[in-house]
Coordinates of C-alpha atoms in Angstrom, one line a residue:
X640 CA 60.9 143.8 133.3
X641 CA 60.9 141.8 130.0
X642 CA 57.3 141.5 129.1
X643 CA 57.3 138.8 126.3
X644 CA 58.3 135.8 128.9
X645 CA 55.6 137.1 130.8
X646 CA 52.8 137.4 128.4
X647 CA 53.8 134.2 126.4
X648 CA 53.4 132.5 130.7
X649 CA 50.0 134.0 130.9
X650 CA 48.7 133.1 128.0
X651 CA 50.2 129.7 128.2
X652 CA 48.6 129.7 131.6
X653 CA 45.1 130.7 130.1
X654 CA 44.8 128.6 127.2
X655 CA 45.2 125.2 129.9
X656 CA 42.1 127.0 132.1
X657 CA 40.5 127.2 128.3
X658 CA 41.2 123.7 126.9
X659 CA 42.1 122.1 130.8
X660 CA 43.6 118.6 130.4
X661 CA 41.1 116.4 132.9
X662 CA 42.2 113.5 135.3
X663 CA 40.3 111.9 138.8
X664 CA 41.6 112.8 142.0
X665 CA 41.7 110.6 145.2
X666 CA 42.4 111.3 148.9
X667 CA 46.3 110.6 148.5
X668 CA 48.8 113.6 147.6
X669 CA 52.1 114.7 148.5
X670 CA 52.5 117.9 150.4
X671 CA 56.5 117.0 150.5
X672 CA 56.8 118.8 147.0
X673 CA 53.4 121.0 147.3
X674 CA 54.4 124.4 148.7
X675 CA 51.8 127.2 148.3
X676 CA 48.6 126.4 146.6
X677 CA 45.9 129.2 145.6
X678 CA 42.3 129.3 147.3
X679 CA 41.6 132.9 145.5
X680 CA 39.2 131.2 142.8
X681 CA 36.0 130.2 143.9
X682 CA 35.3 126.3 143.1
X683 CA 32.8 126.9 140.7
X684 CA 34.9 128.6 138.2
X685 CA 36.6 125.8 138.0
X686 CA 36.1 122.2 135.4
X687 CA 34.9 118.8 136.3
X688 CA 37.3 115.9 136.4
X689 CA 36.8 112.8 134.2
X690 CA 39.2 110.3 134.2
X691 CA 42.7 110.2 131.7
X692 CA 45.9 108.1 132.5
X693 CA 49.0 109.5 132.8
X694 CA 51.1 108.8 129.4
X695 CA 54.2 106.9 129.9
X696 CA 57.1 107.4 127.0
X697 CA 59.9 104.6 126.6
X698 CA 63.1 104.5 126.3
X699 CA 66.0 102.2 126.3
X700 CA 67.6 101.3 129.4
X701 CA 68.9 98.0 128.4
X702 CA 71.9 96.9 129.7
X703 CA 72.1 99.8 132.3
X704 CA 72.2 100.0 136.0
X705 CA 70.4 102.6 137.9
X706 CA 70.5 103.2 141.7
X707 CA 67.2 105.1 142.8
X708 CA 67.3 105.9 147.0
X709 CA 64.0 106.6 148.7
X710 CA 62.8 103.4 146.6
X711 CA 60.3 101.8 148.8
X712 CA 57.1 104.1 148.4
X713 CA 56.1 107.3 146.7
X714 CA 58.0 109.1 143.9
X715 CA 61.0 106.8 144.4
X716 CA 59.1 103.3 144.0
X717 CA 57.5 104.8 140.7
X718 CA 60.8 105.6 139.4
X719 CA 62.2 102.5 140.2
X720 CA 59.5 100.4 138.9
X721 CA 59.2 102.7 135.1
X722 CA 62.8 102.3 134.4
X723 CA 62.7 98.7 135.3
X724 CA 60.0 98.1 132.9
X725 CA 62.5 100.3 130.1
X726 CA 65.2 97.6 131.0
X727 CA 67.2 99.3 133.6
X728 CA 68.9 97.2 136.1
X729 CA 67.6 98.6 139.6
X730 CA 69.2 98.8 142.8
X731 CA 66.3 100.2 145.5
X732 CA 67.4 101.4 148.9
X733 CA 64.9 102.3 151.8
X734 CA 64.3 101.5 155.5
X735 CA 61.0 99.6 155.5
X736 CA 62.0 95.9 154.6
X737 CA 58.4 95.0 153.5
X738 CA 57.7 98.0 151.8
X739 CA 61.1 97.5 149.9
X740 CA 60.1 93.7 149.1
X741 CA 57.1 94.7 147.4
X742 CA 58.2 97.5 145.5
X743 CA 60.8 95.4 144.5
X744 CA 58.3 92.3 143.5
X745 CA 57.1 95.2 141.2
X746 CA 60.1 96.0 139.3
X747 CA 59.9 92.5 138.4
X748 CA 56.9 92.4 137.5
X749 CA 57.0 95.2 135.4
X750 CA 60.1 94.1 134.1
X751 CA 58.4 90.7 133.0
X752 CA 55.6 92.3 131.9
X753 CA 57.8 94.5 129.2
X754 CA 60.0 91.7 128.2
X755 CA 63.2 93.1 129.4
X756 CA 64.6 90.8 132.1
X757 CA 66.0 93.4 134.2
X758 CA 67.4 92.5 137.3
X759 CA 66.5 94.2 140.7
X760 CA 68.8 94.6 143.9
X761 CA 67.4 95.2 147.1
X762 CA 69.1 96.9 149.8
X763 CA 68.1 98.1 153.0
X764 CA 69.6 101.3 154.3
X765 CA 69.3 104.8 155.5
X766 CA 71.2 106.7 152.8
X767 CA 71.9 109.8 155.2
X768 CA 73.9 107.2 157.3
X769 CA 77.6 107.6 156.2
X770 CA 78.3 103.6 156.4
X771 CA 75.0 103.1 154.6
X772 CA 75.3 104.9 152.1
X773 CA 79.1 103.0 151.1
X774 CA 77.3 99.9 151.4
X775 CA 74.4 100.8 149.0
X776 CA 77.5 101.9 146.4
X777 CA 79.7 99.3 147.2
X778 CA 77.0 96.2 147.0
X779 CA 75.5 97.9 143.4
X780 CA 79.2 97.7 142.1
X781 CA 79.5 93.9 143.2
X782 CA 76.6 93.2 142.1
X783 CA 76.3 94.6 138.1
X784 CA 79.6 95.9 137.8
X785 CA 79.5 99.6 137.1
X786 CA 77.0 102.1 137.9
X787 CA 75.0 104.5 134.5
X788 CA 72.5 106.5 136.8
X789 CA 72.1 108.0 140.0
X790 CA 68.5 108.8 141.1
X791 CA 69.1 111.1 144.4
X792 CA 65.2 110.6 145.7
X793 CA 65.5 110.0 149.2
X794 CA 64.7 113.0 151.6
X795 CA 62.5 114.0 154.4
X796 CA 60.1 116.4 155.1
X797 CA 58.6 118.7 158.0
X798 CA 56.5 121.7 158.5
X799 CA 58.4 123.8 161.0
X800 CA 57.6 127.8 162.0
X801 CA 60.6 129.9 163.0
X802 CA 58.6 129.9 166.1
X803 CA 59.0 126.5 167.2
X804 CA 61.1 125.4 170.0
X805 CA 62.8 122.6 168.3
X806 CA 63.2 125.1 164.6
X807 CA 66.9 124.3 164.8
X808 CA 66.5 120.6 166.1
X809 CA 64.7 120.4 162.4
X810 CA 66.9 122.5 160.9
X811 CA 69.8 119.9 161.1
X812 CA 67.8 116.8 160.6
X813 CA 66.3 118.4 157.0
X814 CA 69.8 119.7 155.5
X815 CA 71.6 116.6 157.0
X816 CA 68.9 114.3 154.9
X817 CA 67.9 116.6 152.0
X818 CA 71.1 118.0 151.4
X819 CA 74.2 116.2 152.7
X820 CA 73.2 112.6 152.2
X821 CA 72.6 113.5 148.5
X822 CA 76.4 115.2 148.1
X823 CA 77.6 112.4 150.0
X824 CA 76.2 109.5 147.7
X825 CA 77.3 112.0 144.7
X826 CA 80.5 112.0 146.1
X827 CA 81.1 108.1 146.2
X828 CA 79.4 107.4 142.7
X829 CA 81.0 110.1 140.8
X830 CA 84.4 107.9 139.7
X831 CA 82.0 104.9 138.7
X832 CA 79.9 107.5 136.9
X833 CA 82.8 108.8 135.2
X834 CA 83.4 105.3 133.7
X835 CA 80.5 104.8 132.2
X836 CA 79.8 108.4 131.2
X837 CA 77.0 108.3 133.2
X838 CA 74.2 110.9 134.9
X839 CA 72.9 112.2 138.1
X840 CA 69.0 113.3 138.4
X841 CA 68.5 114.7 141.6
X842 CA 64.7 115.0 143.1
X843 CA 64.4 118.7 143.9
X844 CA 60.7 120.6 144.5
X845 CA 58.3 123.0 143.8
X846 CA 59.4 124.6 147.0
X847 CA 63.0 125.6 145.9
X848 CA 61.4 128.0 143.3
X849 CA 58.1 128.8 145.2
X850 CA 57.8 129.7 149.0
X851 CA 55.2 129.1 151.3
X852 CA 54.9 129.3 154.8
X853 CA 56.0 127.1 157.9
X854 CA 57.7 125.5 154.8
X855 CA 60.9 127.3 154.9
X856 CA 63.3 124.7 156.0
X857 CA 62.1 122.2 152.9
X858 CA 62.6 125.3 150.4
X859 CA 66.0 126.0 151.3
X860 CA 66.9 122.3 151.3
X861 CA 65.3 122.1 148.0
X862 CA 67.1 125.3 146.9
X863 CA 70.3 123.8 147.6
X864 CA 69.3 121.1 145.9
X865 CA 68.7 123.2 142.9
X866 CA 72.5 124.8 143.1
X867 CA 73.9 121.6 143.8
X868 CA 72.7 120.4 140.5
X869 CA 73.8 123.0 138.4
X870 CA 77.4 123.2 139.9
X871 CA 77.6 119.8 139.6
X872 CA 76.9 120.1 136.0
X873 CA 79.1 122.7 135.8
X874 CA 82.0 120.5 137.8
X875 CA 81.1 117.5 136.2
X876 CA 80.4 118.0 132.4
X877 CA 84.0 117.9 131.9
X878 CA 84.4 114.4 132.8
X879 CA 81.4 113.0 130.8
X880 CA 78.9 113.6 133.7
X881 CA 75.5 115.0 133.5
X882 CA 73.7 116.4 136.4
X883 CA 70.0 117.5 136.6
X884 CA 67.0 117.7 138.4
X885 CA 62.9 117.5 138.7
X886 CA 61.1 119.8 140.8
X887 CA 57.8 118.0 141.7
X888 CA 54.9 119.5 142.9
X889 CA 51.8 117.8 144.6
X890 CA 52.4 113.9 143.7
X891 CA 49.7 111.4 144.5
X892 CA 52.3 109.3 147.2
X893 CA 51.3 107.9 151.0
X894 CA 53.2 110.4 152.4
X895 CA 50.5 112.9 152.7
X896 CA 49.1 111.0 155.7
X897 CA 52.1 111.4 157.9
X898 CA 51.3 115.3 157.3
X899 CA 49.4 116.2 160.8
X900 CA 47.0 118.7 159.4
X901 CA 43.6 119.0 161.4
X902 CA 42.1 121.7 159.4
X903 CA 41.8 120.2 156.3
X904 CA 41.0 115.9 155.7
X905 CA 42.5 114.3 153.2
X906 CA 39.9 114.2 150.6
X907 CA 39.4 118.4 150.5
X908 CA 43.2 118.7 150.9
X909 CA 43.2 116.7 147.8
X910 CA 40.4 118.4 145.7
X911 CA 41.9 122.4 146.6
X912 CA 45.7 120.9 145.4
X913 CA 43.8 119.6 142.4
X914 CA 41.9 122.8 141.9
X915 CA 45.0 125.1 142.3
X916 CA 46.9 123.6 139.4
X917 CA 46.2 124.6 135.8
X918 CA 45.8 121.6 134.4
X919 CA 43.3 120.4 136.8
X920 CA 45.2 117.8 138.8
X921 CA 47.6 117.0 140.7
X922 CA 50.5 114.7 139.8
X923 CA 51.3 111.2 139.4
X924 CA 54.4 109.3 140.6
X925 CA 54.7 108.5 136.9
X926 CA 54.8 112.2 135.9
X927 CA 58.0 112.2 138.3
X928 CA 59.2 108.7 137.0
X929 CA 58.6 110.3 132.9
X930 CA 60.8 113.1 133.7
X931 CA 63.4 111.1 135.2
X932 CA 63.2 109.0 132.5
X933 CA 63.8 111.8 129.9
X934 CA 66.9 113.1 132.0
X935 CA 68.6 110.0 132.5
X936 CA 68.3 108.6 128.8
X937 CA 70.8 109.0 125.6
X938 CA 67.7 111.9 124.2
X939 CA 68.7 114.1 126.9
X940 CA 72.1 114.1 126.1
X941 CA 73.0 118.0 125.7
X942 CA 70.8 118.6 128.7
X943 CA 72.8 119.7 131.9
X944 CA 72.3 121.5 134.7
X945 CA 68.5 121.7 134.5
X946 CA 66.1 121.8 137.0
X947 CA 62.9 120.4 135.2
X948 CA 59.6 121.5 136.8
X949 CA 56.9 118.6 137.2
X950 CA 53.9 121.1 138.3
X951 CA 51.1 121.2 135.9
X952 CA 52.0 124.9 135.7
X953 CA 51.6 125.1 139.5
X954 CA 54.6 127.7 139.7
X955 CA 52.9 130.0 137.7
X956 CA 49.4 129.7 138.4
X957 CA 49.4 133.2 140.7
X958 CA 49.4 134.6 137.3
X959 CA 45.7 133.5 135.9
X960 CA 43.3 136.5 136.4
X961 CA 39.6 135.9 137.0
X962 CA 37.7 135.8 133.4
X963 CA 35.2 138.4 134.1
X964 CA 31.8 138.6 132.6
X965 CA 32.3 141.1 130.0
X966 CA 30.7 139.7 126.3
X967 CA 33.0 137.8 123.4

């Protein structure tokens, strides 16, 4: 076992439950990028929360076109609208027309707002839909001409136990949604991509790297995910194309009320998340929409093949040990 990784991750680990960063929590999280969260440390160990906004760093999207999928809530609508307001020109894809109207109302706002006069392109489609998926391509081609970033967002999620009846009924429907819809897509962009030496950032989990369970078919997915990326970086580097991923943990998105969980309500579901992470909240859609950010832009430009945890330390956090009451 190499100890120094280790011991550099525990103290890492200990100096965030020492100096915590602080932020508020609400009653709206994610469990579609949570996997396991601790409920070994008692709750008055932990730290108050006061308030602190989630930093946002720029960079310069001008002039470049970016297809995000999953666009219309959640991690994918903060995506779309941050690189919007860098000067990306956005094409969002989801199935709720509404939902897609306003998020795209939003991009160009933000766009407005930071002086960049992006332009937005709204598309409704189900990305794991062969046809779909050509049309989303084929309209963002028509439309600006060549294509700089793919944003793979779109996916679904589902608790499922090995004992279920329907276990392989899910089964297919998460790998056909998670997995092959995002090769698919990869698939069609990759000779636009290749034009304009372009990137892929793929949104991966928590899960891949951390199991938990009745969450088993969402890891693997995840965990393919995770492979996918770095052979595609492997495959694609060649011709100019870089390929990486975020691994998200618990995001503050809508999605957590579709989650049929009658143990737990939403607002102590959302204070143990909080309470499990190291930093002492959960995350943002902006945390997600920073990274992506980072990957996709001209500064990440010898970075391929990375799968960039978004967790607050999450991963890690079974490594904190109880302080103890012995005297400094």
């Amino acid at each position: 076992m190499n100890t120094i990784p280790q011991s550099l991750r525990y103290s890492s680990l200990l100096l965030l439950f020492k100096y915590p960063c602080r932020n508020s929590i609400n009653n709206q999280i994610s469990l579609a990028h949570f996997g396991l969260f601790s409920s070994s440390s008692s709750s008055s160990s932990r730290r108050n929360f006061s308030q602190k906004s989630t930093m946002s760093i720029r960079y310069d999207f001008k002039d470049k076109v970016v297809l995000v999928t999953g666009s219309s809530s959640g991690i994918g609508e903060g995506i779309a609208i941050h690189l919007s307001s860098l000067g990306a020109n956005i094409t969002i894809t989801g199935r709720n027309v509404e939902r897609l109207k306003r998020v795209g109302e939003r991009c160009r706002q933000s766009s407005l707002s930071s002086s960049s006069s992006a332009k937005v392109l709204e598309i409704i489609g189900d990305v794991s839909k062969e046809e779909d998926a050509a049309r989303l391509l084929n309209k963002t081609i028509e439309t600006f001409g060549k294509l700089d970033v793919l944003v793979n967002n779109a996916g679904a999620y589902q608790i499922a136990s090995i004992w279920d009846d329907n276990y392989m009924q899910n089964y297919d429907m998460m790998f056909h949604i998670n997995v092959r819809s995002v090769v698919h897509l990869t698939k069609l962009a990759i000779p636009y991509l290749a034009k304009t030496h372009g990137n892929i950032v793929n949104v991966s989990s928590v899960s891949a790297q951390k199991p938990a369970a009745n969450n088993t078919l969402y890891a693997m997915s995840k965990a393919a995910i995770d492979m996918f990326t770095k052979s595609m970086a492997l495959e694609l580097g060649p011709k100019h194309i870089r390929c990486n991923a975020i691994n998200p943990a618990a995001i503050r998105t809508p999605i957590f009320n579709k989650v049929k969980n009658s143990d737990l309500n939403t607002d102590r579901m959302a204070e143990a998340a909080a309470l499990s992470y190291p930093v002492g909240r959960i995350g943002e859609p902006l945390d997600c929409a920073n990274a992506v950010a980072y990957l996709a832009s001209d500064a990440a430009s010898f970075i391929n093949g990375v799968c960039l945890l978004v967790d607050g330390g999450s991963v890690n956090s079974a490594l904190i040990m109880p302080e103890g009451d012995s005297k400094k």
